[in-house]
């Protein structure tokens, strides 16, 4: 995290995000693809936010509106680049918009989401204090394929950047690459941008060519080597995108583990960036914690469960293979295995919700038990009530949703249908197998089922009748001896 604020008030930030991303073979703009639970460009903006730039301008072009919608909530402005004539052209387009009071610009590609605020801050300060016209954030990587290579001069400053396609064999062998993160001093940059020419296979204006042009005009260009080469990885292909996602997910899990959360087999656990988890909570393999999920301390989230936008209070358990969203589970309660909470379920303290129970828009008070095979929708259930196996709240009449209100200390027998709107009073019983259409008063027994009658001897008589009608049993077959195959006639 940056140490001082406002640290970079003499810098503007420009994020290049206008390209299509042809190599992803997608119908969506590259920077909108998601890694680590966020759009690529969102990560880049979030890395910039703590540094208090004078402004953050995002260059948009391909699917400009969608990219604009993505970045607006973060307070970044947009500049339209149309057509998209290359990274150098993108910065040219930004020129009129850059705040006059900025002395420097920090340029970042919108498709490299691993960059950290601290790295950017050190980099910008290094540029400012060096007095160079430009500084390039570089990295030494094992496989430089696809990146621009850094050609250094004998004094270690940078002579030029050569793109992969234009590189001679000895230049391709250079393992120091251009991250596309640059700091420029604006006064010396603008004349060079005007001088850019589209002398390359794509017939575009490359920002990378500005480096040689600065040298020609007698300016110094420096390179700052990133300490963590991973931070500059770009997402040009699907393979790179999922690799970057893996790294972002790993960072999130490590942060949580550092704060006291146990995550077993962490590579199998997917946790979105905004998820918060308290200490001593244990997360088992194959769990997904998504969206704005908040989990307290001392909870257990068992294997295979998927939680989206959930609130789990301290000491609650989510057992194996639950699917739940937009609901709350209060302290000490246990939900699962195989439970489903849809939106608006509120499971009270020390309650139990068991296997194949679905709860929607229903509040279960303290100590309620609904352990097996039940649907509770649009219901309120009072303290300590027991919901028997196979209970269904019939909340939908084909037109509208209706409420079921169950009081406290109620016992609902198994296989009960509660046809809403309906109320069951405190301490009442409902007999198993009932279809309840009228309110049950407090302390009463509600019973609504056909009365049973037994017919003595009926089954025995039936068997006899069947036996008389059946054909005589066949003589038991002798166990067949294995037959010898008849010898095959030789063909002549
Ligand atoms: C670029 C650099 C390369 C560097 C690499 C690092 C150039 C010519 N090459 O290559 O040296 O190693 O980044 O990741 O700059 N964009 C625009 N407008 C355009 C074209 C691109 O805004 O007209 C945006 C893209 O949306 C993208 C970023 O600029 O976010 C970089 O463009 P991309 O095509 O990915 O460049 P690379 O080929 O990766
Ligand atoms: Ca790129």
XYZ file of C-alpha atoms and ligand atoms in Angstrom:
532
model
C 0.000 0.000 0.000
C 1.232 3.476 -0.776
C 2.753 5.358 2.092
C 1.838 8.968 1.342
C -1.287 10.607 0.004
C -1.816 12.568 -2.150
C 1.380 11.168 -3.597
C 0.975 11.553 -7.338
C -0.975 14.766 -7.834
C 1.415 15.828 -10.630
C 0.664 12.603 -12.536
C -2.318 11.656 -14.682
C -2.962 8.006 -15.378
C -3.992 6.780 -18.817
C -5.238 3.229 -19.184
C -5.220 1.811 -22.713
C -8.439 -0.157 -23.158
C -9.702 0.549 -26.671
C -8.471 -2.585 -28.443
C -10.641 -5.554 -29.437
C -8.326 -8.297 -28.258
C -8.312 -10.292 -31.486
C -6.182 -13.066 -30.021
C -8.888 -13.985 -27.476
C -11.258 -14.810 -30.367
C -14.145 -13.263 -28.487
C -17.174 -11.100 -29.172
C -16.436 -9.105 -26.016
C -13.807 -6.405 -25.570
C -10.637 -7.859 -24.065
C -10.550 -5.617 -21.000
C -14.077 -6.754 -20.024
C -13.007 -10.380 -19.742
C -12.892 -11.436 -16.125
C -10.034 -12.763 -14.065
C -9.974 -13.058 -10.283
C -13.658 -12.130 -10.164
C -13.343 -8.749 -11.875
C -13.036 -7.281 -15.366
C -9.367 -6.897 -16.340
C -9.598 -3.108 -16.590
C -11.204 -2.890 -13.156
C -8.105 -4.426 -11.555
C -5.915 -1.862 -13.285
C -8.059 1.059 -12.101
C -8.152 -0.321 -8.552
C -4.352 -0.480 -8.535
C -4.305 3.231 -9.482
C -6.982 4.471 -7.065
C -4.929 4.607 -3.834
C -2.248 6.703 -5.558
C -4.484 9.763 -5.943
C -3.613 10.613 -9.521
C -4.807 13.991 -10.730
C -7.102 11.980 -12.972
C -7.549 8.518 -14.423
C -8.504 8.433 -18.106
C -9.463 5.158 -19.743
C -9.057 5.055 -23.530
C -12.090 3.273 -24.946
C -12.943 2.282 -28.511
C -14.122 -1.256 -29.191
C -17.425 -1.653 -27.273
C -16.764 1.771 -25.817
C -20.128 1.974 -24.084
C -19.768 -1.322 -22.237
C -16.220 -0.497 -21.159
C -17.386 2.954 -20.059
C -20.180 1.404 -17.968
C -17.642 -0.853 -16.302
C -15.191 1.903 -15.340
C -17.597 4.741 -14.456
C -18.525 3.426 -10.983
C -14.833 3.509 -10.089
C -14.628 7.216 -10.848
C -12.480 6.907 -13.975
C -13.172 9.090 -17.021
C -13.140 7.831 -20.601
C -11.676 9.111 -23.853
C -12.980 7.743 -27.141
C -10.391 6.449 -29.611
C -12.009 5.749 -32.971
C -10.604 4.141 -35.045
C -8.074 2.298 -32.909
C -4.821 3.079 -34.653
C -2.452 1.663 -32.065
C -1.121 2.368 -28.592
C 0.688 5.547 -29.698
C -2.477 6.847 -31.346
C -4.403 6.091 -28.128
C -2.177 8.427 -26.155
C -2.423 11.105 -28.841
C -6.202 11.017 -28.492
C -5.867 11.497 -24.743
C -3.741 14.605 -25.089
C -6.501 17.267 -25.066
C -8.098 15.651 -22.068
C -5.048 15.399 -19.839
C -5.172 17.914 -17.084
C -2.954 20.905 -17.753
C -1.568 20.797 -14.262
C -0.164 17.288 -14.759
C 3.524 17.214 -15.462
C 3.722 13.460 -15.979
C 1.577 10.675 -17.309
C 1.586 7.079 -16.162
C 0.439 4.840 -19.004
C -0.908 1.362 -18.265
C -2.331 -1.362 -20.505
C -5.876 -2.348 -19.577
C -5.109 -6.037 -20.032
C -2.430 -6.525 -17.350
C -4.391 -6.827 -14.093
C -1.694 -8.152 -11.754
C 0.085 -4.841 -11.217
C 0.152 -3.690 -7.576
C -0.283 -0.156 -6.221
C 3.029 -0.260 -4.377
C 4.919 -1.133 -7.557
C 3.251 1.731 -9.433
C 4.020 4.163 -6.658
C 7.733 3.270 -6.507
C 7.894 3.367 -10.288
C 6.328 6.831 -10.566
C 8.586 8.238 -7.861
C 11.644 6.748 -9.584
C 10.651 8.481 -12.804
C 10.038 11.822 -11.165
C 13.342 11.839 -9.297
C 15.447 10.604 -12.268
C 14.635 13.558 -14.514
C 14.359 11.170 -17.494
C 11.913 11.896 -20.297
C 10.474 8.413 -20.026
C 10.764 5.392 -17.781
C 9.609 1.931 -18.784
C 8.615 -0.730 -16.299
C 10.352 -3.857 -17.579
C 10.642 -7.456 -16.476
C 12.985 -10.308 -17.182
C 10.915 -13.347 -18.098
C 11.701 -16.954 -19.038
C 9.524 -16.773 -22.149
C 9.423 -13.311 -23.737
C 7.287 -14.472 -26.682
C 4.788 -11.838 -27.794
C 6.250 -8.936 -25.820
C 8.281 -5.986 -27.017
C 11.991 -6.388 -26.159
C 14.063 -3.733 -24.405
C 17.225 -2.736 -26.252
C 19.601 -1.070 -23.810
C 22.483 1.279 -24.579
C 25.986 0.823 -23.217
C 25.153 3.288 -20.423
C 22.211 1.043 -19.465
C 19.549 3.535 -20.559
C 17.038 2.342 -23.169
C 17.738 2.884 -26.886
C 14.428 1.518 -28.187
C 11.741 -1.115 -27.852
C 11.516 -3.649 -30.632
C 8.263 -5.528 -31.175
C 8.457 -9.303 -31.562
C 7.469 -9.249 -35.245
C 10.140 -6.717 -36.166
C 12.886 -8.171 -33.989
C 16.075 -9.599 -35.454
C 17.108 -13.021 -34.036
C 19.577 -11.489 -31.565
C 16.871 -9.068 -30.377
C 14.365 -11.879 -29.946
C 16.858 -13.507 -27.606
C 16.534 -10.539 -25.208
C 14.642 -11.630 -22.120
C 13.884 -8.133 -20.783
C 10.388 -7.176 -21.929
C 8.236 -4.062 -22.114
C 5.332 -4.205 -19.637
C 3.540 -1.353 -21.478
C 3.633 0.559 -18.203
C 5.426 3.830 -18.846
C 5.973 7.114 -17.087
C 6.410 10.060 -19.462
C 7.294 13.654 -18.814
C 4.620 15.335 -20.911
C 6.625 18.229 -22.393
C 9.044 15.902 -24.165
C 6.399 13.290 -25.043
C 3.982 15.285 -27.217
C 6.404 16.177 -30.076
C 7.460 12.523 -30.285
C 3.853 11.309 -30.472
C 3.334 13.705 -33.401
C 6.321 12.154 -35.127
C 5.132 8.526 -34.845
C 4.768 6.724 -38.184
C 2.854 3.506 -38.920
C 5.950 1.666 -40.168
C 4.967 -1.802 -38.974
C 2.971 -4.876 -40.006
C -0.225 -3.565 -38.413
C 0.140 -0.092 -39.953
C -0.483 1.346 -36.484
C 1.131 4.071 -34.407
C 3.098 2.229 -31.760
C 3.749 3.945 -28.457
C 6.859 1.813 -28.221
C 8.369 3.786 -31.123
C 8.311 6.927 -28.960
C 11.340 5.559 -27.103
C 13.665 5.696 -30.134
C 12.241 9.117 -31.060
C 12.992 10.482 -27.593
C 16.567 9.226 -27.943
C 16.872 10.910 -31.336
C 15.949 14.206 -29.700
C 18.573 13.732 -27.032
C 16.266 12.682 -24.171
C 17.061 9.897 -21.746
C 14.807 6.874 -21.394
C 15.294 4.624 -18.384
C 14.045 1.172 -17.479
C 12.913 0.092 -14.018
C 12.991 -3.662 -13.581
C 9.911 -5.055 -11.796
C 10.931 -7.104 -8.755
C 8.034 -9.499 -9.367
C 7.905 -10.292 -13.082
C 4.447 -11.853 -12.638
C 2.931 -8.420 -12.056
C 3.305 -7.392 -15.687
C 1.691 -10.461 -17.274
C -0.825 -9.529 -19.964
C -3.917 -11.413 -21.120
C -3.683 -11.663 -24.879
C -4.850 -15.286 -25.102
C -7.319 -17.456 -23.175
C -4.395 -19.396 -21.743
C -2.884 -16.188 -20.370
C -6.279 -15.075 -19.066
C -6.803 -18.223 -16.983
C -3.207 -18.129 -15.750
C -3.728 -14.556 -14.544
C -7.024 -15.642 -12.921
C -5.168 -18.417 -11.097
C -2.616 -15.939 -9.758
C -5.296 -13.464 -8.602
C -7.276 -16.250 -6.887
C -4.111 -17.450 -5.220
C -3.371 -13.937 -3.912
C -6.865 -13.713 -2.401
C -6.562 -17.089 -0.658
C -3.131 -16.201 0.683
C -4.426 -12.905 2.105
C -7.218 -14.798 3.862
C -4.873 -17.461 5.189
C -2.550 -14.714 6.459
C -5.524 -13.266 8.343
C -6.282 -16.563 10.097
C -8.556 -18.552 7.765
C -7.758 -22.217 7.063
C -8.331 -23.187 3.452
C -7.657 -26.855 2.738
C -6.459 -27.800 -0.765
C -6.585 -24.081 -1.618
C -6.175 -24.556 -5.355
C -9.675 -26.079 -5.451
C -11.330 -23.148 -3.666
C -12.647 -20.124 -5.574
C -13.069 -16.901 -3.620
C -14.178 -13.594 -5.124
C -12.203 -10.453 -4.262
C -14.857 -8.770 -2.056
C -15.463 -11.824 0.138
C -14.564 -11.361 3.831
C -13.920 -14.225 6.254
C -13.203 -14.102 9.986
C -10.388 -15.936 11.777
C -10.514 -19.655 12.620
C -13.053 -20.319 9.927
C -12.269 -23.477 7.996
C -12.994 -23.712 4.279
C -12.897 -27.192 2.789
C -11.946 -28.269 -0.751
C -14.152 -27.463 -3.712
C -15.950 -24.525 -2.099
C -16.915 -21.355 -4.030
C -17.428 -18.116 -2.093
C -18.791 -15.496 -4.449
C -19.936 -11.905 -4.700
C -20.263 -9.953 -1.463
C -20.276 -13.013 0.823
C -19.346 -12.255 4.449
C -18.404 -15.108 6.759
C -17.731 -14.627 10.466
C -15.197 -16.256 12.769
C -15.201 -19.944 13.767
C -17.396 -21.057 10.894
C -17.078 -24.216 8.834
C -17.784 -24.201 5.129
C -17.687 -27.807 4.083
C -16.724 -29.341 0.814
C -18.568 -28.580 -2.416
C -20.727 -25.696 -1.181
C -21.364 -22.636 -3.367
C -22.254 -19.379 -1.574
C -23.133 -16.140 -3.337
C -23.809 -12.832 -1.548
C -24.335 -14.681 1.743
C -23.984 -13.490 5.320
C -22.804 -16.185 7.724
C -22.539 -15.170 11.378
C -19.843 -16.384 13.789
C -19.840 -20.071 14.613
C -22.296 -21.183 11.935
C -21.721 -24.213 9.731
C -22.492 -24.847 6.118
C -22.261 -28.594 5.628
C -21.353 -30.432 2.437
C -22.766 -29.577 -0.996
C -25.076 -26.655 -0.270
C -26.073 -24.032 -2.826
C -27.085 -20.708 -1.299
C -27.502 -17.077 -2.291
C -28.528 -13.705 -0.826
C -29.489 -15.135 2.546
C -28.295 -15.090 6.149
C -27.320 -17.854 8.544
C -27.061 -16.786 12.174
C -24.666 -17.915 14.895
C -24.534 -21.532 15.877
C -26.839 -22.846 13.205
C -26.025 -25.631 10.780
C -27.285 -25.855 7.234
C -26.776 -28.874 4.992
C -25.678 -31.237 3.652
C -27.449 -30.692 0.321
C -29.513 -27.657 1.346
C -30.581 -24.842 -0.911
C -31.128 -21.321 0.321
C -32.545 -18.998 -2.296
C -32.833 -15.278 -1.831
C -34.110 -13.897 1.442
C -33.741 -16.914 3.702
C -32.890 -15.941 7.270
C -31.862 -18.907 9.380
C -32.008 -17.975 13.075
C -29.484 -18.767 15.780
C -28.896 -22.461 16.538
C -31.356 -23.561 13.886
C -30.915 -26.689 11.807
C -31.709 -27.001 8.125
C -30.960 -30.405 6.695
C -30.694 -32.345 3.489
C -32.907 -31.564 0.513
C -34.485 -28.601 2.251
C -35.091 -25.488 0.160
C -35.774 -22.160 1.835
C -36.816 -18.949 0.067
C -37.886 -15.582 1.529
C -38.517 -17.184 4.883
C -37.401 -16.393 8.392
C -36.670 -19.304 10.710
C -36.351 -18.130 14.321
C -33.979 -19.517 16.940
C -33.775 -23.321 17.348
C -36.087 -24.130 14.458
C -35.455 -27.525 12.906
C -36.271 -28.421 9.315
C -34.094 -31.425 8.764
C -35.330 -33.294 5.724
C -36.979 -32.947 2.302
C -38.880 -29.709 2.769
C -39.806 -26.533 0.890
C -40.287 -23.383 2.937
C -41.211 -20.374 0.805
C -42.645 -17.034 1.992
C -42.905 -18.399 5.518
C -42.205 -17.191 9.044
C -41.463 -19.852 11.641
C -41.315 -19.089 15.370
C -38.798 -20.166 17.980
C -38.186 -23.862 18.576
C -40.666 -25.169 16.023
C -40.060 -28.508 14.346
C -40.849 -28.945 10.689
C -41.300 -32.606 9.798
C -39.814 -34.374 6.796
C -41.583 -33.616 3.537
C -43.370 -30.458 4.666
C -44.296 -28.140 1.823
C -45.515 -24.569 2.044
C -47.805 -24.237 -0.973
C -47.015 -20.557 -1.411
C -48.055 -20.044 -5.023
C -51.647 -20.257 -6.223
C -50.750 -19.763 -9.858
C -51.245 -16.002 -9.640
C -49.618 -14.684 -6.496
C -47.355 -15.699 -3.634
C -48.942 -16.172 -0.208
C -47.472 -16.388 3.284
C -47.420 -19.196 5.769
C -47.040 -18.139 9.396
C -46.055 -20.791 11.910
C -45.847 -19.798 15.583
C -43.292 -20.871 18.155
C -42.925 -24.400 19.596
C -45.098 -25.766 16.807
C -44.808 -29.375 15.634
C -45.549 -29.933 11.957
C -45.903 -33.672 11.240
C -44.191 -35.216 8.244
C -45.638 -34.875 4.761
C -47.764 -31.860 5.547
C -48.908 -29.439 2.864
C -49.579 -25.956 4.225
C -51.757 -24.194 1.664
C -51.018 -20.475 2.007
C -52.204 -18.042 3.149
C -52.444 -19.974 6.394
C -51.406 -19.659 10.068
C -50.506 -22.257 12.641
C -50.670 -20.874 16.191
C -48.074 -21.219 18.960
C -47.608 -24.685 20.456
C -50.020 -26.273 17.961
C -49.547 -29.688 16.363
C -50.272 -30.619 12.786
C -50.831 -34.301 12.179
C -48.572 -36.046 9.665
C -49.947 -36.235 6.165
C -52.284 -33.274 6.579
C -53.240 -30.800 3.904
C -53.831 -27.667 5.962
C -56.071 -25.087 4.319
C -57.513 -23.396 7.425
C -55.709 -21.709 10.287
C -54.776 -23.935 13.234
C -55.353 -22.132 16.560
C -52.675 -22.033 19.276
C -52.384 -25.228 21.369
C -54.674 -27.131 18.933
C -54.107 -30.207 16.803
C -54.783 -29.682 13.121
C -55.515 -32.881 11.260
C -56.661 -33.006 7.655
C -56.410 -36.390 6.019
C -58.604 -39.345 5.041
C -59.386 -41.649 7.987
C -57.762 -45.076 7.781
C -59.844 -48.268 7.801
C -58.312 -51.781 8.103
C -59.965 -54.801 6.439
C -59.021 -57.900 8.501
C -57.873 -60.945 6.471
C -58.093 -59.106 3.167
C -54.507 -59.762 2.125
C -54.596 -63.487 2.924
C -57.824 -63.903 0.931
C -56.294 -62.113 -2.020
C -53.258 -64.370 -2.029
C -55.454 -67.457 -2.000
C -57.490 -66.159 -4.915
C -54.380 -65.481 -6.914
C -52.970 -68.928 -6.211
C -56.183 -70.614 -7.452
C -56.094 -68.744 -10.733
C -52.428 -69.436 -11.439
C -51.324 -72.317 -13.824
C -49.820 -75.471 -12.105
C -46.135 -75.096 -11.312
C -43.826 -76.782 -13.853
C -41.637 -79.733 -12.779
C -38.366 -78.399 -11.532
C -35.810 -78.515 -14.300
C -32.828 -80.773 -13.845
C -29.628 -78.835 -13.843
C -28.596 -78.908 -17.420
C -25.332 -80.625 -18.090
C -22.961 -78.583 -20.236
C -23.785 -79.634 -23.726
C -21.016 -80.737 -25.945
C -20.869 -78.813 -29.124
C -21.645 -80.965 -32.138
C -18.454 -81.588 -34.017
C -18.276 -79.300 -36.957
C -18.482 -80.898 -40.285
C -15.241 -80.605 -42.026
C -15.629 -78.807 -45.232
C -13.989 -80.256 -48.062
C 2.032 -4.048 -26.185
C 3.377 -3.404 -26.517
C 4.492 -4.410 -26.210
C 4.404 -4.851 -24.762
C 3.014 -5.391 -24.433
C 2.910 -5.640 -22.950
C 2.932 -1.907 -28.387
C 3.045 -1.692 -29.845
N 3.391 -3.050 -27.929
O 1.839 -5.146 -27.043
O 5.750 -3.812 -26.448
O 5.374 -5.845 -24.501
O 2.001 -4.448 -24.793
O 1.673 -6.158 -22.593
O 2.453 -1.020 -27.697
N -4.993 -0.383 -27.218
C -5.686 0.799 -27.373
N -5.780 1.356 -28.612
C -5.206 0.802 -29.692
C -4.485 -0.398 -29.538
C -4.396 -0.965 -28.272
O -6.241 1.343 -26.409
O -5.334 1.380 -30.769
C -4.924 -0.995 -25.874
C -5.415 -2.416 -25.835
O -6.821 -2.440 -25.551
C -4.598 -3.027 -24.715
C -3.326 -2.212 -24.703
O -3.575 -1.068 -25.489
O -5.251 -2.922 -23.469
C -2.160 -2.971 -25.297
O -2.494 -3.367 -26.615
P -2.172 -4.833 -27.123
O -2.714 -4.991 -28.479
O -2.555 -5.821 -26.106
O -0.582 -4.730 -27.209
P 0.454 -5.926 -27.169
O 0.466 -6.607 -28.465
O 0.227 -6.748 -25.971
Ca -1.385 -6.947 -24.425
